[in-house]
Amino acid sequence: MEPDSATDSATRRILILGGTTEARLLAERLGVRDDITLTVSLAGRTRKPVDVPAMVRSGGFGGAGGLAEYLRTERIDALVDATHPFAAIMSFNAAEAARIAGVPLLALARPAWERQAGDNWREAASVPDAVALLGGTPRRVLVALGRNEARALEAAPQHAYLVRSVDPVEPPLRLEDVRYIEARGPFAEADERRLLEEHRIDAVLAKNSGGDATYGKIAAARALGIEVVLVTRPPRPDVATASSVEEALAWVDGLAPHPTALALRGE
Ligand code: NAP
């Protein structure tokens, strides 16, 4: 979709930093509104991103300074950082850019998964640490990491891996025993359970992404008594945060009215 400067002078211009289910859901709600001109920014990592009713731009801004410049030149009125909880660089850039440009910022961040009775979790602060926690004895591991992070598996070639990612892992990993599945969530618990059983998985390697879309593997592992090696979240900037799309919508509605809209209404 192209920007329409003739019709958007009285609308609020919102930029969503995306790449998550929540970003898409928020864009679906805001993109259809007449009082909002919406742009969604993607890093450009996924080959076929899901369509949203908004202008979509792709690729980095060139750090916090580049994003601040973009906020100014595009006259953005509010910024929503709906990037993945593990996209920490972008979140710190967003906080810094919003400060420089004087633009209100909201982080939309789903809460982390909490350990429940029956969970057999071990936690690590990084992907390489998590791979090391799998141990020296060969295991059969379901890997639910980003395709770039999966390269860390090469440090532990003794295991048999089932690697699931949205796009293919290229070049293929230098491992003896690895299979690939290309799939995009959400993943239902029953399907995850079938997958774990079919492949005789005895460990799940994943990030604590939070949210419902990918929780199925955690619940299925609990039901089957399978160990989950979970990468804990990186630190995030201390900014106003919504934990759901509904909360983010309420924040948008609570923003000060656009000055042009006030002028048009004679206020
Ligand atoms: P990151 O490490 O925090 O960011 C690295 C660089 O990528 C940023 O400095 C920025 O480049 C660019 N970037 C990141 N998100 C962007 C966005 N929404 N729009 C424009 N540029 C963006 O991020 P990442 O972990 O590589 O994640 C990249 C994207 O994948 C994000 O949109 C994130 O929501 C999504 N994602 C990440 C994960 C994950 O586990 N990390 C999982 C699912 C989806 P500049 O400095 O040049 O602006």
XYZ file of C-alpha atoms and ligand atoms in Angstrom:
315
model
C 0.000 0.000 0.000
C 1.291 3.505 -0.848
C 1.238 6.454 1.562
C -1.598 8.891 0.862
C -0.495 12.293 2.097
C -3.737 13.966 0.946
C -5.918 11.940 3.287
C -3.630 11.406 6.238
C -2.994 14.994 7.378
C -5.515 14.657 10.217
C -4.763 11.071 11.081
C -2.338 9.812 13.663
C 0.742 8.291 12.081
C 1.783 5.139 13.846
C 4.806 2.961 13.234
C 4.798 -0.638 14.447
C 8.117 -2.434 14.653
C 6.947 -5.900 13.742
C 7.974 -9.450 13.039
C 5.632 -11.118 15.543
C 2.093 -12.489 15.706
C 1.153 -9.666 18.087
C 2.449 -7.032 15.654
C 0.325 -8.553 12.902
C -2.788 -8.731 15.112
C -2.337 -5.105 16.190
C -1.783 -4.037 12.574
C -4.983 -5.822 11.547
C -6.911 -3.771 14.118
C -5.241 -0.387 13.517
C -4.727 -0.639 9.763
C -8.450 -0.576 8.997
C -9.124 2.591 11.009
C -9.731 5.948 9.280
C -8.110 7.930 12.093
C -4.776 6.135 11.757
C -2.116 5.977 9.077
C -0.190 2.829 9.809
C 3.235 1.634 8.778
C 4.676 -1.713 9.803
C 8.431 -2.190 9.773
C 9.970 -5.602 9.232
C 13.628 -6.527 9.505
C 13.350 -8.372 6.195
C 14.466 -11.756 7.528
C 11.354 -13.767 6.574
C 10.963 -14.544 2.885
C 7.181 -14.416 2.724
C 5.831 -12.288 5.572
C 2.094 -12.488 6.272
C 0.096 -9.652 4.642
C -1.180 -6.803 6.835
C -3.517 -3.884 5.989
C -0.754 -1.270 6.273
C 2.199 0.190 4.474
C 5.080 -2.195 5.011
C 8.717 -1.165 4.944
C 11.520 -3.655 5.209
C 15.132 -3.598 6.446
C 17.108 -1.903 9.208
C 17.069 1.838 9.874
C 20.784 2.098 10.618
C 20.696 2.047 14.413
C 18.835 4.273 16.877
C 19.925 7.447 15.048
C 18.541 6.147 11.766
C 15.237 5.247 13.363
C 15.010 8.673 15.053
C 15.557 10.284 11.672
C 12.851 8.100 10.136
C 10.424 9.062 12.923
C 11.080 12.730 12.185
C 10.956 12.632 8.389
C 7.875 10.398 8.323
C 6.206 12.567 11.005
C 5.429 9.539 13.130
C 3.185 10.396 16.104
C 3.600 7.177 18.057
C 5.860 4.135 17.962
C 4.901 0.610 19.005
C 7.778 -1.794 19.489
C 6.095 -5.139 18.870
C 9.308 -6.977 18.009
C 10.043 -10.409 19.414
C 11.173 -10.573 23.074
C 14.564 -11.799 21.795
C 14.988 -8.861 19.385
C 16.710 -6.860 22.137
C 18.919 -4.673 19.929
C 15.901 -3.310 18.105
C 14.048 -2.680 21.376
C 16.934 -0.654 22.815
C 17.200 1.223 19.506
C 13.466 1.962 19.655
C 13.749 3.352 23.193
C 16.685 5.562 22.252
C 15.124 6.735 18.969
C 11.812 7.592 20.646
C 13.713 9.625 23.245
C 15.720 11.508 20.601
C 12.685 12.215 18.398
C 10.317 12.906 21.319
C 7.812 10.322 20.103
C 5.670 8.326 22.573
C 6.729 4.661 22.683
C 4.909 1.556 23.762
C 6.468 -1.892 23.905
C 4.048 -4.722 23.171
C 5.634 -7.723 24.848
C 3.974 -10.990 25.671
C 4.776 -12.310 29.149
C 7.382 -15.070 29.398
C 6.200 -18.638 30.017
C 6.275 -19.598 33.684
C 7.341 -23.015 34.921
C 4.347 -25.157 35.921
C 4.047 -28.322 38.001
C 5.277 -31.212 35.868
C 7.588 -29.091 33.722
C 11.076 -30.494 33.364
C 12.970 -27.352 32.397
C 16.579 -26.326 32.357
C 17.351 -22.724 31.552
C 20.303 -21.089 29.822
C 21.168 -17.467 29.128
C 22.193 -18.028 25.489
C 21.671 -20.463 22.631
C 25.262 -21.867 22.843
C 24.820 -22.384 26.609
C 21.518 -24.160 25.970
C 23.151 -26.455 23.384
C 25.881 -27.288 25.930
C 23.197 -28.178 28.506
C 21.995 -31.010 26.247
C 25.078 -32.869 27.525
C 27.539 -35.324 26.013
C 25.247 -38.351 25.640
C 23.455 -38.487 22.269
C 19.843 -37.332 22.439
C 16.983 -36.757 20.035
C 16.231 -33.042 20.080
C 13.421 -30.937 18.657
C 14.971 -27.562 17.884
C 12.648 -24.558 17.797
C 15.112 -21.713 17.260
C 15.584 -19.166 14.500
C 17.320 -20.572 11.441
C 20.437 -18.486 12.109
C 20.641 -19.498 15.758
C 20.407 -23.186 14.768
C 24.023 -22.966 13.604
C 25.039 -23.234 17.285
C 24.012 -26.924 17.113
C 27.192 -27.683 15.164
C 29.067 -27.461 18.500
C 27.237 -30.622 19.658
C 27.227 -33.047 16.687
C 26.558 -36.095 18.893
C 22.789 -35.463 18.992
C 20.073 -36.211 16.435
C 18.229 -33.005 15.581
C 14.821 -32.172 14.189
C 15.088 -28.487 13.285
C 11.918 -26.503 12.708
C 12.018 -23.029 11.157
C 9.832 -20.740 9.035
C 12.381 -20.513 6.219
C 14.932 -23.171 5.216
C 18.228 -23.332 7.114
C 20.793 -22.420 4.504
C 23.463 -23.572 4.064
C 22.452 -26.858 5.739
C 24.021 -27.494 9.142
C 27.247 -29.475 9.252
C 25.767 -32.307 11.280
C 25.510 -36.059 10.782
C 21.969 -36.509 11.986
C 19.656 -33.605 11.218
C 16.215 -33.297 9.693
C 14.387 -30.107 8.830
C 10.767 -29.042 9.000
C 9.621 -25.744 7.530
C 6.535 -24.513 9.342
C 5.052 -21.347 10.746
C 3.018 -21.401 13.975
C 0.599 -21.487 15.633
C 1.212 -25.110 16.615
C -1.526 -26.988 18.489
C -0.532 -29.060 21.511
C -1.997 -32.280 20.055
C 0.065 -31.873 16.862
C 3.189 -31.120 18.875
C 2.642 -34.219 20.959
C 2.320 -36.333 17.821
C 5.517 -34.807 16.439
C 7.465 -35.506 19.648
C 6.230 -39.095 19.741
C 6.733 -39.797 16.049
C 10.352 -38.658 16.157
C 11.025 -40.179 19.604
C 12.203 -36.778 20.850
C 13.744 -36.725 24.333
C 14.641 -33.019 24.593
C 13.153 -29.780 23.291
C 15.456 -26.816 22.677
C 13.592 -23.506 22.524
C 13.541 -19.869 23.537
C 11.187 -18.553 26.183
C 9.201 -16.625 23.610
C 5.970 -16.539 25.602
C 2.535 -16.359 23.992
C 0.106 -19.051 22.925
C 1.188 -19.657 19.325
C 4.241 -21.760 20.197
C 3.349 -22.945 23.708
C 2.053 -26.262 22.348
C 5.510 -27.859 22.395
C 6.027 -26.849 26.035
C 2.671 -28.306 27.092
C 3.257 -31.458 25.017
C 6.732 -31.938 26.511
C 5.257 -31.610 30.005
C 2.586 -34.218 29.224
C 5.220 -36.644 27.907
C 7.797 -35.939 30.651
C 10.324 -34.622 28.118
C 13.029 -32.192 29.164
C 12.878 -28.639 27.794
C 16.087 -26.631 27.547
C 14.902 -23.068 27.460
C 16.860 -19.956 26.545
C 15.890 -17.140 28.918
C 15.055 -13.673 27.603
C 17.612 -10.941 27.137
C 17.160 -7.710 29.125
C 14.785 -5.165 27.595
C 14.657 -1.377 27.987
C 12.520 0.055 30.766
C 9.629 1.576 28.787
C 5.816 1.608 28.956
C 4.735 -1.926 28.137
C 1.485 -3.607 27.101
C 1.193 -7.349 27.448
C -1.668 -7.794 24.990
C -2.990 -6.363 21.745
C -6.067 -5.049 23.619
C -3.842 -3.120 26.029
C -1.890 -1.690 23.113
C -5.139 -0.552 21.450
C -6.165 1.190 24.686
C -2.776 2.972 24.739
C -3.262 4.165 21.172
C -6.730 5.463 22.039
C -5.306 7.290 25.044
C -2.749 9.206 22.977
C -3.227 12.965 22.733
C -5.395 13.823 19.703
C -3.528 14.797 16.556
C -3.132 18.628 16.420
C -4.481 18.781 12.847
C -7.549 16.816 13.863
C -8.155 19.267 16.722
C -7.757 22.226 14.348
C -10.187 20.717 11.861
C -12.714 20.282 14.661
C -12.114 23.918 15.705
C -10.765 22.914 19.145
P 17.669 -7.610 16.696
O 18.842 -8.494 16.875
O 17.107 -6.930 17.881
O 17.965 -6.479 15.628
C 19.069 -6.478 14.753
C 18.867 -5.382 13.728
O 17.837 -5.754 12.806
C 18.386 -4.073 14.329
O 19.470 -3.335 14.848
C 17.712 -3.422 13.147
O 18.665 -2.885 12.241
C 17.078 -4.601 12.434
N 15.688 -4.816 12.833
C 15.202 -5.667 13.783
N 13.871 -5.631 13.829
C 13.486 -4.734 12.882
C 12.232 -4.266 12.419
N 11.073 -4.715 12.952
N 12.222 -3.339 11.433
C 13.379 -2.883 10.882
N 14.598 -3.316 11.266
C 14.650 -4.213 12.245
O 16.500 -8.397 15.962
P 16.418 -9.947 15.526
O 16.408 -10.770 16.753
O 17.413 -10.180 14.451
O 14.938 -9.990 14.926
C 14.688 -9.491 13.628
C 13.184 -9.512 13.382
O 12.683 -10.833 13.533
C 12.396 -8.637 14.329
O 11.421 -7.966 13.580
C 11.762 -9.606 15.295
O 10.514 -9.164 15.774
C 11.620 -10.854 14.441
N 11.712 -12.100 15.220
C 12.805 -12.342 15.999
C 12.865 -13.500 16.730
C 14.027 -13.779 17.630
O 14.000 -14.812 18.308
N 15.028 -12.915 17.712
C 11.833 -14.443 16.649
C 10.739 -14.180 15.830
C 10.695 -13.003 15.116
P 19.089 -1.337 12.288
O 19.930 -1.171 13.525
O 19.844 -1.141 11.020
O 17.826 -0.514 12.358
